[in-house]
Amino acid sequence: MNLGDLDSRYGAVLDLLKQEAPQQALDRLNRLVQEEGYASDEEWRVLQYYSQCYYKLFDKQKCREYSWAALQHSEGQPFRIQQLEFSDYLFMLHYYPEVTDAEMRQLHFAYDQFTQAVEQYEHSLERHRHDKLRIGYIAGEFTDNVVSYFTIQLLLAYNREAFDVYCYQLHEGRDLLSDDIEQHIAVMRRYPRNAEYSRVAEDIYEDEIDILFDFDVHASGGRTMAVMCYRPAPVQAAGIGYMNTSGSSAVDYFLGDPYCDPPGMHDEDFREEIWRLPHSHFCYTPSARVLNVKKEYKLHEPIIFGSFNNFLKINTAILEDWLQIIRQVPGSRILVKNSSHKTNALKIIGRQLRKAGFKSEEYILEDATGDYLERYLDVDILLDTYPYTGGGTTCEALYMGVPVIARYGRRHGERFSYGILQNIGLGDLACATREEYVAKAVALAGDKALLTALHQQIPIMMQHSPLMDGPAYVQAVEDMYRTIWAKWRQKQEAAGVTPNI
């Protein structure tokens, strides 16, 4: 098939999607399918169009169905597109409460078919005899974004006498933060979004990177994982920006911690070895925008709850829990604020709220706005989502002094907020069940003195916690690098591959 021709024929659909008009796009797609049809080797692409429409419509079930169908109709589908679409599908799974642990593991492990399909680089001790360890970080962007708030310490505060840092950005964008990073590292390489992943892997190999760390994994379209599959570095690790195993045999370690990854809880769900840092697998550094917020908090009467998470994280069960909370706290409301601007999002979530039983006076719906950080201070208690919990949202709220009621489960990605709360000394706000989640939110809403005290104390607790202890965090990660590199060297020496020099 000629993908360009098909996209041209269905161009009106794609244009409507770009214009955030998904219902019109879906209607046009249905008409074009009926009027023009498509060849058998084009079916996968048409199924992708349907998946994109339903994604924009927040119909997660149909989005998933069409996405999976597109992956099964592989005739005419290029390997590269199928690989990236599979990563998108894996990422999407975290929005669905009904996905079982076994299903999540099986599908992630299936990604290894893409690893096995490419030729991997071979490595020897002879090529890796540097005065300093060369650490490579690969991400979609090193610009001002949520993953940067969790990784920036590794890029700016590392030990320059022991390590050289290289960054590989699969995007040509730049901003003040990325320019600053570039001044503090050995090399920053930027690539266009359509760059060949084999070319990026070749650059990493030629740079003789010792340890390559993937911040995104299957996030950002899975582009970084597509590079990792070539194993351009002898030792490869992943984590921070993704909440599950890579599923790839090309990745050796996944970064974890005692709260998100208690020993023995879910090790079998990871193809990699989980390397647990002492406290937290990430370190939170507030953005300049957070630091510049000057607004002060005042207790609201009645109480205002809030949710600032991505609307796709909202599901029927969490809406039912929120409604129970609202009904048990007389006069209270919940501010549901989207994390990104999408034209149809408010209408769709509004319908879901009303379908769940919410009355108009029991909720406030808001689109993403530039002053969203100040809006945290118009909330008394933040209610986290589940099973896809908050990360950046949880940290922002807490840094602003807003207590977060969070639920946790068994999987790594279901325990992000739990780990954050434990690290700052507020583990009592984390809940193992729906009933506990509702009860704790209601109890906290009824304790005005405690609420006022928490809003004053939480920012201080957070700043003095392991979650924001940059030097200790970087030291722990660097200790990991030294250890896993020594293990690789020992393995090479034991195999008798040390060159005679």
Short mmCIF file of C-alpha atoms in Angstrom, two decimals:
data_model
loop_
_atom_site.label_atom_id
_atom_site.label_comp_id
_atom_site.label_asym_id
_atom_site.label_seq_id
_atom_site.Cartn_x
_atom_site.Cartn_y
_atom_site.Cartn_z
CA MET A 1 0.00 0.00 0.00
CA ASN A 2 1.00 3.64 -0.38
CA LEU A 3 0.46 5.17 3.05
CA GLY A 4 0.67 8.68 1.65
CA ASP A 5 -2.12 8.01 -0.84
CA LEU A 6 -4.40 6.57 1.83
CA ASP A 7 -3.76 9.46 4.22
CA SER A 8 -4.49 11.84 1.34
CA ARG A 9 -7.80 10.13 0.54
CA TYR A 10 -8.75 10.23 4.20
CA GLY A 11 -7.13 13.61 4.76
CA ALA A 12 -10.38 15.25 5.85
CA VAL A 13 -10.55 12.82 8.78
CA LEU A 14 -7.01 13.61 9.88
CA ASP A 15 -7.62 17.34 9.53
CA LEU A 16 -10.72 17.15 11.74
CA LEU A 17 -8.75 15.21 14.36
CA LYS A 18 -6.07 17.92 14.36
CA GLN A 19 -8.83 20.48 14.83
CA GLU A 20 -10.07 18.58 17.92
CA ALA A 21 -13.34 17.69 16.19
CA PRO A 22 -13.39 13.90 16.76
CA GLN A 23 -17.13 13.32 16.32
CA GLN A 24 -17.08 15.05 12.95
CA ALA A 25 -13.94 13.06 12.10
CA LEU A 26 -15.69 9.80 13.02
CA ASP A 27 -18.75 10.71 10.93
CA ARG A 28 -16.56 11.57 7.95
CA LEU A 29 -14.58 8.35 8.40
CA ASN A 30 -17.75 6.26 8.35
CA ARG A 31 -18.89 7.97 5.14
CA LEU A 32 -15.53 7.52 3.41
CA VAL A 33 -15.37 3.85 4.36
CA GLN A 34 -18.86 3.31 2.93
CA GLU A 35 -18.25 5.36 -0.23
CA GLU A 36 -14.64 4.54 -1.11
CA GLY A 37 -13.74 1.44 0.88
CA TYR A 38 -10.13 0.33 1.19
CA ALA A 39 -7.80 -2.45 0.07
CA SER A 40 -6.96 -5.39 2.35
CA ASP A 41 -3.45 -4.08 2.98
CA GLU A 42 -4.95 -0.72 4.04
CA GLU A 43 -7.27 -2.12 6.68
CA TRP A 44 -4.79 -1.68 9.54
CA ARG A 45 -4.52 2.02 8.79
CA VAL A 46 -8.28 2.56 8.66
CA LEU A 47 -8.59 0.75 11.99
CA GLN A 48 -5.99 3.16 13.36
CA TYR A 49 -8.12 6.09 12.18
CA TYR A 50 -11.04 4.65 14.16
CA SER A 51 -8.86 4.18 17.21
CA GLN A 52 -7.68 7.80 17.01
CA CYS A 53 -11.25 9.08 16.73
CA TYR A 54 -12.40 7.15 19.79
CA TYR A 55 -9.29 8.20 21.71
CA LYS A 56 -10.20 11.83 21.10
CA LEU A 57 -13.78 11.05 22.12
CA PHE A 58 -12.53 9.54 25.41
CA ASP A 59 -14.23 6.27 24.49
CA LYS A 60 -11.44 4.15 25.90
CA GLN A 61 -13.10 0.80 25.25
CA LYS A 62 -13.59 1.32 21.52
CA CYS A 63 -10.20 2.99 21.24
CA ARG A 64 -8.58 -0.12 22.69
CA GLU A 65 -10.64 -2.48 20.53
CA TYR A 66 -9.68 -0.74 17.29
CA SER A 67 -6.06 -0.31 18.33
CA TRP A 68 -5.75 -4.03 19.00
CA ALA A 69 -7.55 -4.89 15.75
CA ALA A 70 -5.09 -2.68 13.83
CA LEU A 71 -2.18 -4.61 15.34
CA GLN A 72 -3.75 -7.93 14.31
CA HIS A 73 -4.26 -6.82 10.69
CA SER A 74 -0.60 -6.59 9.83
CA GLU A 75 -0.87 -6.99 6.03
CA GLY A 76 0.84 -3.94 4.55
CA GLN A 77 1.73 -2.53 7.95
CA PRO A 78 5.40 -1.45 8.14
CA PHE A 79 7.41 -3.01 10.96
CA ARG A 80 8.33 0.38 12.40
CA ILE A 81 4.71 1.55 12.62
CA GLN A 82 3.57 -1.74 14.13
CA GLN A 83 6.30 -1.48 16.78
CA LEU A 84 5.32 2.05 17.78
CA GLU A 85 1.62 1.20 17.75
CA PHE A 86 2.30 -1.74 20.04
CA SER A 87 4.05 0.60 22.48
CA ASP A 88 1.05 2.95 22.36
CA TYR A 89 -1.22 0.01 23.10
CA LEU A 90 0.90 -1.03 26.09
CA PHE A 91 0.78 2.50 27.46
CA MET A 92 -2.98 2.64 26.96
CA LEU A 93 -3.51 -0.51 29.05
CA HIS A 94 -2.81 1.43 32.25
CA TYR A 95 -6.06 3.38 31.88
CA TYR A 96 -8.20 0.25 32.22
CA PRO A 97 -9.09 -1.07 35.70
CA GLU A 98 -10.20 -4.40 34.22
CA VAL A 99 -6.75 -5.31 32.84
CA THR A 100 -5.39 -8.14 34.99
CA ASP A 101 -1.81 -8.50 36.19
CA ALA A 102 -1.40 -11.59 34.02
CA GLU A 103 -2.68 -9.78 30.93
CA MET A 104 -0.46 -6.77 31.59
CA ARG A 105 2.60 -9.00 31.97
CA GLN A 106 1.83 -11.17 28.95
CA LEU A 107 1.31 -8.23 26.61
CA HIS A 108 4.39 -6.38 27.79
CA PHE A 109 6.53 -9.49 27.43
CA ALA A 110 5.17 -9.89 23.89
CA TYR A 111 7.01 -6.69 22.97
CA ASP A 112 10.21 -8.73 22.86
CA GLN A 113 9.22 -9.90 19.38
CA PHE A 114 10.33 -6.48 18.16
CA THR A 115 13.61 -6.75 20.03
CA GLN A 116 14.31 -10.13 18.46
CA ALA A 117 13.55 -8.79 14.98
CA VAL A 118 16.51 -6.37 14.85
CA GLU A 119 20.23 -7.05 14.86
CA GLN A 120 21.81 -6.03 18.12
CA TYR A 121 25.26 -4.58 18.66
CA GLU A 122 27.96 -6.67 20.27
CA HIS A 123 30.15 -5.17 22.97
CA SER A 124 33.59 -5.86 24.37
CA LEU A 125 35.71 -4.60 27.23
CA GLU A 126 38.21 -3.29 24.71
CA ARG A 127 35.74 -0.65 23.49
CA HIS A 128 34.79 0.45 27.00
CA ARG A 129 37.99 1.44 28.72
CA HIS A 130 37.27 5.08 29.51
CA ASP A 131 38.64 7.19 32.33
CA LYS A 132 35.05 7.98 33.31
CA LEU A 133 31.86 5.97 32.92
CA ARG A 134 29.83 7.18 29.98
CA ILE A 135 26.16 7.42 30.88
CA GLY A 136 23.65 7.93 28.09
CA TYR A 137 20.11 9.16 28.67
CA ILE A 138 17.51 8.80 25.93
CA ALA A 139 14.11 10.53 25.94
CA GLY A 140 11.57 12.05 23.63
CA GLU A 141 12.44 15.46 25.05
CA PHE A 142 14.77 17.02 27.58
CA THR A 143 12.69 20.18 27.56
CA ASP A 144 10.47 21.56 30.34
CA ASN A 145 8.05 18.66 30.90
CA VAL A 146 6.86 16.44 33.74
CA VAL A 147 9.55 13.77 33.27
CA SER A 148 12.23 16.46 33.51
CA TYR A 149 11.01 17.37 37.01
CA PHE A 150 11.89 13.81 38.06
CA THR A 151 15.20 13.45 36.18
CA ILE A 152 16.87 16.86 36.08
CA GLN A 153 19.12 16.13 39.08
CA LEU A 154 20.75 13.28 37.13
CA LEU A 155 21.60 15.68 34.32
CA LEU A 156 22.86 18.62 36.34
CA ALA A 157 24.13 17.34 39.69
CA TYR A 158 26.16 14.28 38.68
CA ASN A 159 29.78 13.63 39.68
CA ARG A 160 31.79 15.08 36.81
CA GLU A 161 35.01 13.46 37.99
CA ALA A 162 33.54 9.98 37.63
CA PHE A 163 30.94 10.27 34.85
CA ASP A 164 30.41 11.77 31.42
CA VAL A 165 26.76 12.31 30.47
CA TYR A 166 25.37 12.11 26.93
CA CYS A 167 21.75 12.92 26.04
CA TYR A 168 19.83 11.64 23.02
CA GLN A 169 16.61 13.53 22.33
CA LEU A 170 14.23 12.12 19.73
CA HIS A 171 12.84 15.54 18.97
CA GLU A 172 14.45 18.69 17.62
CA GLY A 173 12.68 21.02 20.06
CA ARG A 174 14.62 23.06 22.55
CA ASP A 175 13.92 25.53 25.33
CA LEU A 176 15.74 27.20 28.20
CA LEU A 177 15.89 23.98 30.20
CA SER A 178 17.30 21.84 27.40
CA ASP A 179 19.82 24.56 26.56
CA ASP A 180 20.87 24.65 30.22
CA ILE A 181 21.25 20.86 30.30
CA GLU A 182 23.40 21.02 27.19
CA GLN A 183 25.85 23.31 29.01
CA HIS A 184 26.32 20.77 31.81
CA ILE A 185 26.84 17.53 29.87
CA ALA A 186 29.37 16.15 27.43
CA VAL A 187 27.05 15.79 24.42
CA MET A 188 23.45 16.61 23.50
CA ARG A 189 22.21 15.01 20.28
CA ARG A 190 18.82 16.00 18.87
CA TYR A 191 17.03 14.08 16.14
CA PRO A 192 13.96 14.79 14.02
CA ARG A 193 10.86 12.81 15.01
CA ASN A 194 11.09 10.73 11.84
CA ALA A 195 14.76 9.82 12.35
CA GLU A 196 15.69 6.20 11.72
CA TYR A 197 16.07 4.47 15.05
CA SER A 198 18.98 2.44 13.71
CA ARG A 199 20.81 5.71 13.08
CA VAL A 200 20.26 6.87 16.66
CA ALA A 201 21.45 3.50 17.93
CA GLU A 202 24.53 3.74 15.75
CA ASP A 203 25.40 7.15 17.22
CA ILE A 204 25.06 5.77 20.75
CA TYR A 205 27.25 2.82 19.86
CA GLU A 206 29.89 5.06 18.24
CA ASP A 207 29.85 7.30 21.34
CA GLU A 208 30.84 4.15 23.28
CA ILE A 209 28.15 4.68 25.89
CA ASP A 210 28.67 2.29 28.80
CA ILE A 211 25.21 2.48 30.40
CA LEU A 212 22.13 3.68 28.50
CA PHE A 213 19.06 4.76 30.49
CA ASP A 214 15.65 5.09 28.81
CA PHE A 215 13.45 7.66 30.58
CA ASP A 216 10.36 7.10 28.38
CA VAL A 217 10.22 3.36 27.52
CA HIS A 218 6.74 2.92 25.94
CA ALA A 219 5.64 6.49 26.63
CA SER A 220 5.99 9.12 23.88
CA GLY A 221 5.07 6.56 21.25
CA GLY A 222 7.72 3.99 22.20
CA ARG A 223 10.38 5.66 20.07
CA THR A 224 13.07 5.40 22.73
CA MET A 225 12.39 1.68 23.19
CA ALA A 226 12.73 1.19 19.44
CA VAL A 227 16.31 2.45 19.82
CA MET A 228 16.97 0.36 22.93
CA CYS A 229 16.06 -2.81 21.02
CA TYR A 230 19.34 -2.53 19.10
CA ARG A 231 21.23 -2.66 22.43
CA PRO A 232 23.62 0.14 21.44
CA ALA A 233 25.14 0.06 24.96
CA PRO A 234 26.37 -3.02 26.83
CA VAL A 235 24.29 -2.24 29.92
CA GLN A 236 20.78 -0.80 29.56
CA ALA A 237 18.26 0.42 32.14
CA ALA A 238 14.78 1.92 32.06
CA GLY A 239 12.22 3.62 34.24
CA ILE A 240 11.08 6.90 35.84
CA GLY A 241 8.90 8.04 32.93
CA TYR A 242 7.08 4.72 32.49
CA MET A 243 5.18 2.65 35.01
CA ASN A 244 5.88 -0.91 33.91
CA THR A 245 8.40 -3.32 32.48
CA SER A 246 9.79 -2.63 29.02
CA GLY A 247 9.15 -6.27 28.22
CA SER A 248 12.37 -6.25 26.19
CA SER A 249 15.28 -8.63 26.68
CA ALA A 250 17.53 -5.74 25.62
CA VAL A 251 16.91 -3.97 28.94
CA ASP A 252 18.81 -5.26 31.95
CA TYR A 253 17.51 -3.17 34.85
CA PHE A 254 14.36 -1.31 35.83
CA LEU A 255 14.65 1.46 38.42
CA GLY A 256 12.44 0.87 41.44
CA ASP A 257 12.17 1.57 45.15
CA PRO A 258 10.93 -0.16 48.34
CA TYR A 259 7.45 1.40 48.14
CA CYS A 260 6.62 0.96 44.48
CA ASP A 261 8.43 -2.38 44.31
CA PRO A 262 8.47 -4.24 47.64
CA PRO A 263 10.81 -7.24 47.26
CA GLY A 264 8.93 -10.25 45.97
CA MET A 265 5.67 -8.42 45.25
CA HIS A 266 5.82 -8.27 41.46
CA ASP A 267 9.34 -9.18 40.37
CA GLU A 268 7.90 -11.79 38.00
CA ASP A 269 6.08 -9.01 36.13
CA PHE A 270 9.39 -7.55 34.99
CA ARG A 271 11.68 -8.95 32.35
CA GLU A 272 14.41 -6.75 33.82
CA GLU A 273 16.01 -7.00 37.25
CA ILE A 274 14.38 -4.40 39.49
CA TRP A 275 17.08 -2.20 41.02
CA ARG A 276 15.61 -0.65 44.14
CA LEU A 277 16.95 2.69 45.30
CA PRO A 278 16.85 3.24 49.09
CA HIS A 279 13.88 5.62 49.12
CA SER A 280 12.38 6.81 45.83
CA HIS A 281 13.09 5.85 42.23
CA PHE A 282 12.77 9.51 41.22
CA CYS A 283 13.66 12.87 42.70
CA TYR A 284 11.20 15.74 42.42
CA THR A 285 12.49 19.17 41.44
CA PRO A 286 9.75 21.85 41.18
CA SER A 287 9.59 23.87 37.98
CA ALA A 288 10.20 27.60 38.00
CA ARG A 289 6.45 28.08 37.52
CA VAL A 290 5.74 26.22 40.75
CA LEU A 291 8.28 28.28 42.65
CA ASN A 292 6.75 31.53 41.37
CA VAL A 293 3.24 30.88 42.72
CA LYS A 294 2.54 33.45 45.45
CA LYS A 295 -1.12 32.78 46.14
CA GLU A 296 -1.99 31.78 49.72
CA TYR A 297 -4.35 29.01 50.78
CA LYS A 298 -7.47 29.60 52.85
CA LEU A 299 -9.71 26.80 54.10
CA HIS A 300 -12.98 26.60 52.18
CA GLU A 301 -16.40 26.21 53.72
CA PRO A 302 -17.86 23.95 52.43
CA ILE A 303 -14.86 21.80 51.45
CA ILE A 304 -13.63 21.73 47.86
CA PHE A 305 -12.06 18.50 46.62
CA GLY A 306 -10.03 18.42 43.42
CA SER A 307 -8.65 16.28 40.62
CA PHE A 308 -6.06 17.70 38.23
CA ASN A 309 -5.15 14.45 36.47
CA ASN A 310 -5.41 13.58 32.80
CA PHE A 311 -9.10 12.98 32.08
CA LEU A 312 -8.25 9.60 30.54
CA LYS A 313 -7.35 8.39 34.05
CA ILE A 314 -10.95 8.92 35.15
CA ASN A 315 -13.15 5.81 35.09
CA THR A 316 -16.57 4.73 36.33
CA ALA A 317 -15.27 3.29 39.61
CA ILE A 318 -13.37 6.44 40.59
CA LEU A 319 -16.42 8.61 39.77
CA GLU A 320 -18.54 6.41 42.02
CA ASP A 321 -16.01 6.85 44.82
CA TRP A 322 -15.93 10.63 44.36
CA LEU A 323 -19.71 10.80 44.46
CA GLN A 324 -19.77 8.87 47.74
CA ILE A 325 -17.26 11.31 49.20
CA ILE A 326 -19.17 14.39 48.04
CA ARG A 327 -22.46 13.05 49.38
CA GLN A 328 -20.90 12.32 52.80
CA VAL A 329 -19.41 15.82 53.11
CA PRO A 330 -22.44 18.15 53.02
CA GLY A 331 -22.19 21.04 50.57
CA SER A 332 -18.82 19.93 49.18
CA ARG A 333 -17.89 19.99 45.51
CA ILE A 334 -15.09 18.61 43.39
CA LEU A 335 -13.06 20.72 40.96
CA VAL A 336 -12.22 18.46 38.00
CA LYS A 337 -9.54 20.22 35.97
CA ASN A 338 -8.07 18.80 32.80
CA SER A 339 -4.29 18.54 32.52
CA SER A 340 -4.23 19.40 28.80
CA HIS A 341 -6.52 21.37 26.50
CA LYS A 342 -8.87 19.18 24.48
CA THR A 343 -12.01 20.79 23.06
CA ASN A 344 -14.38 17.87 23.66
CA ALA A 345 -12.97 16.75 26.99
CA LEU A 346 -15.19 18.90 29.21
CA LYS A 347 -18.40 17.85 27.45
CA ILE A 348 -17.50 14.17 27.62
CA ILE A 349 -16.40 14.17 31.26
CA GLY A 350 -19.44 16.27 32.12
CA ARG A 351 -21.67 13.56 30.64
CA GLN A 352 -19.78 10.91 32.59
CA LEU A 353 -20.19 12.84 35.84
CA ARG A 354 -23.93 13.22 35.30
CA LYS A 355 -24.27 9.57 34.31
CA ALA A 356 -22.53 8.63 37.59
CA GLY A 357 -25.17 10.63 39.46
CA PHE A 358 -23.46 13.96 40.11
CA LYS A 359 -25.70 17.02 40.34
CA SER A 360 -24.55 20.22 38.65
CA GLU A 361 -23.85 21.90 41.98
CA GLU A 362 -21.58 19.04 43.08
CA TYR A 363 -18.78 19.56 40.56
CA ILE A 364 -16.81 22.24 38.71
CA LEU A 365 -15.36 21.38 35.31
CA GLU A 366 -12.38 23.33 33.97
CA ASP A 367 -10.15 23.04 30.94
CA ALA A 368 -6.39 23.37 31.19
CA THR A 369 -5.27 26.96 31.88
CA GLY A 370 -1.99 28.77 32.35
CA ASP A 371 -2.77 29.49 36.00
CA TYR A 372 -3.52 25.85 36.88
CA LEU A 373 -0.83 25.82 39.58
CA GLU A 374 -2.59 28.60 41.49
CA ARG A 375 -5.84 26.65 41.21
CA TYR A 376 -4.35 23.98 43.48
CA LEU A 377 -4.72 26.52 46.28
CA ASP A 378 -8.45 26.73 45.60
CA VAL A 379 -8.69 23.08 46.64
CA ASP A 380 -8.67 21.64 50.17
CA ILE A 381 -8.05 17.97 49.35
CA LEU A 382 -6.86 16.38 46.12
CA LEU A 383 -8.40 13.03 45.17
CA ASP A 384 -6.03 10.85 43.18
CA THR A 385 -7.10 8.57 40.31
CA TYR A 386 -6.75 4.79 40.19
CA PRO A 387 -5.36 2.48 38.82
CA TYR A 388 -3.37 5.06 36.84
CA THR A 389 -2.30 7.23 39.74
CA GLY A 390 -0.71 10.64 39.75
CA GLY A 391 3.00 11.38 39.57
CA GLY A 392 3.72 14.96 38.62
CA THR A 393 0.21 15.99 39.68
CA THR A 394 0.64 14.43 43.12
CA CYS A 395 3.99 16.12 43.63
CA GLU A 396 2.72 19.52 42.48
CA ALA A 397 -0.29 19.36 44.79
CA LEU A 398 1.80 18.34 47.80
CA TYR A 399 4.42 20.99 47.10
CA MET A 400 1.57 23.51 47.16
CA GLY A 401 0.48 22.09 50.51
CA VAL A 402 -2.60 20.22 49.28
CA PRO A 403 -3.04 16.80 50.96
CA VAL A 404 -3.63 13.95 48.51
CA ILE A 405 -5.85 10.94 49.21
CA ALA A 406 -4.51 8.11 47.05
CA ARG A 407 -5.30 4.47 46.50
CA TYR A 408 -2.63 1.88 45.74
CA GLY A 409 -2.52 -1.62 44.29
CA ARG A 410 0.02 -4.30 43.52
CA ARG A 411 1.66 -3.07 40.31
CA HIS A 412 4.53 -0.57 40.14
CA GLY A 413 2.39 1.99 38.30
CA GLU A 414 -0.41 1.68 40.84
CA ARG A 415 1.91 2.72 43.66
CA PHE A 416 3.42 6.03 42.47
CA SER A 417 1.37 8.27 44.76
CA TYR A 418 1.73 5.75 47.59
CA GLY A 419 5.51 5.96 47.30
CA ILE A 420 5.42 9.75 47.21
CA LEU A 421 3.25 9.93 50.34
CA GLN A 422 5.39 7.40 52.19
CA ASN A 423 8.56 9.30 51.36
CA ILE A 424 7.26 12.55 52.84
CA GLY A 425 5.78 10.94 55.96
CA LEU A 426 2.11 10.96 54.91
CA GLY A 427 1.61 7.26 54.27
CA ASP A 428 -1.63 7.38 56.28
CA LEU A 429 -3.24 9.21 53.34
CA ALA A 430 -2.69 6.18 51.09
CA CYS A 431 -5.45 3.57 50.91
CA ALA A 432 -5.48 -0.10 50.00
CA THR A 433 -9.22 -0.31 49.19
CA ARG A 434 -12.03 1.77 47.75
CA GLU A 435 -13.79 1.81 51.11
CA GLU A 436 -10.68 3.13 52.84
CA TYR A 437 -10.23 5.74 50.11
CA VAL A 438 -13.73 7.11 50.66
CA ALA A 439 -13.52 6.93 54.46
CA LYS A 440 -10.18 8.74 54.71
CA ALA A 441 -11.27 11.53 52.35
CA VAL A 442 -14.45 12.08 54.35
CA ALA A 443 -12.61 11.97 57.69
CA LEU A 444 -9.98 14.49 56.58
CA ALA A 445 -12.66 16.82 55.23
CA GLY A 446 -14.27 16.81 58.65
CA ASP A 447 -11.09 17.70 60.54
CA LYS A 448 -10.64 21.39 59.76
CA ALA A 449 -7.79 21.86 62.22
CA LEU A 450 -5.81 18.99 60.69
CA LEU A 451 -6.51 20.24 57.17
CA THR A 452 -5.22 23.72 58.01
CA ALA A 453 -2.13 22.30 59.67
CA LEU A 454 -1.37 19.99 56.74
CA HIS A 455 -1.57 22.83 54.24
CA GLN A 456 1.08 24.62 56.28
CA GLN A 457 3.31 21.64 57.00
CA ILE A 458 3.27 19.53 53.83
CA PRO A 459 5.57 21.80 51.76
CA ILE A 460 8.14 21.73 54.57
CA MET A 461 7.79 17.95 54.99
CA MET A 462 8.26 17.49 51.28
CA GLN A 463 11.33 19.71 51.01
CA HIS A 464 13.02 17.80 53.85
CA SER A 465 12.10 14.37 52.52
CA PRO A 466 14.11 11.89 50.41
CA LEU A 467 11.79 12.82 47.55
CA MET A 468 13.58 16.16 47.14
CA ASP A 469 17.05 15.23 48.41
CA GLY A 470 18.88 15.67 45.12
CA PRO A 471 22.43 14.90 46.32
CA ALA A 472 21.41 11.67 48.06
CA TYR A 473 19.33 10.58 45.09
CA VAL A 474 22.11 11.19 42.56
CA GLN A 475 24.58 9.40 44.82
CA ALA A 476 22.27 6.36 45.00
CA VAL A 477 21.87 6.22 41.22
CA GLU A 478 25.60 6.64 40.69
CA ASP A 479 26.27 3.82 43.17
CA MET A 480 23.93 1.70 41.06
CA TYR A 481 25.85 2.60 37.92
CA ARG A 482 29.15 1.59 39.49
CA THR A 483 27.72 -1.71 40.69
CA ILE A 484 25.97 -2.77 37.50
CA TRP A 485 29.00 -1.78 35.44
CA ALA A 486 31.29 -3.84 37.68
CA LYS A 487 28.88 -6.78 37.28
CA TRP A 488 29.04 -6.48 33.49
CA ARG A 489 32.85 -6.30 33.53
CA GLN A 490 33.07 -9.34 35.76
CA LYS A 491 30.75 -11.24 33.46
CA GLN A 492 32.89 -10.38 30.45
CA GLU A 493 36.08 -11.38 32.25
CA ALA A 494 34.52 -14.65 33.41
CA ALA A 495 33.59 -15.41 29.81
CA GLY A 496 37.21 -14.97 28.83
CA VAL A 497 36.70 -12.03 26.53
CA THR A 498 39.26 -9.72 28.11
CA PRO A 499 41.63 -8.70 25.32
CA ASN A 500 45.32 -9.52 25.65
CA ILE A 501 46.98 -6.15 25.93
#
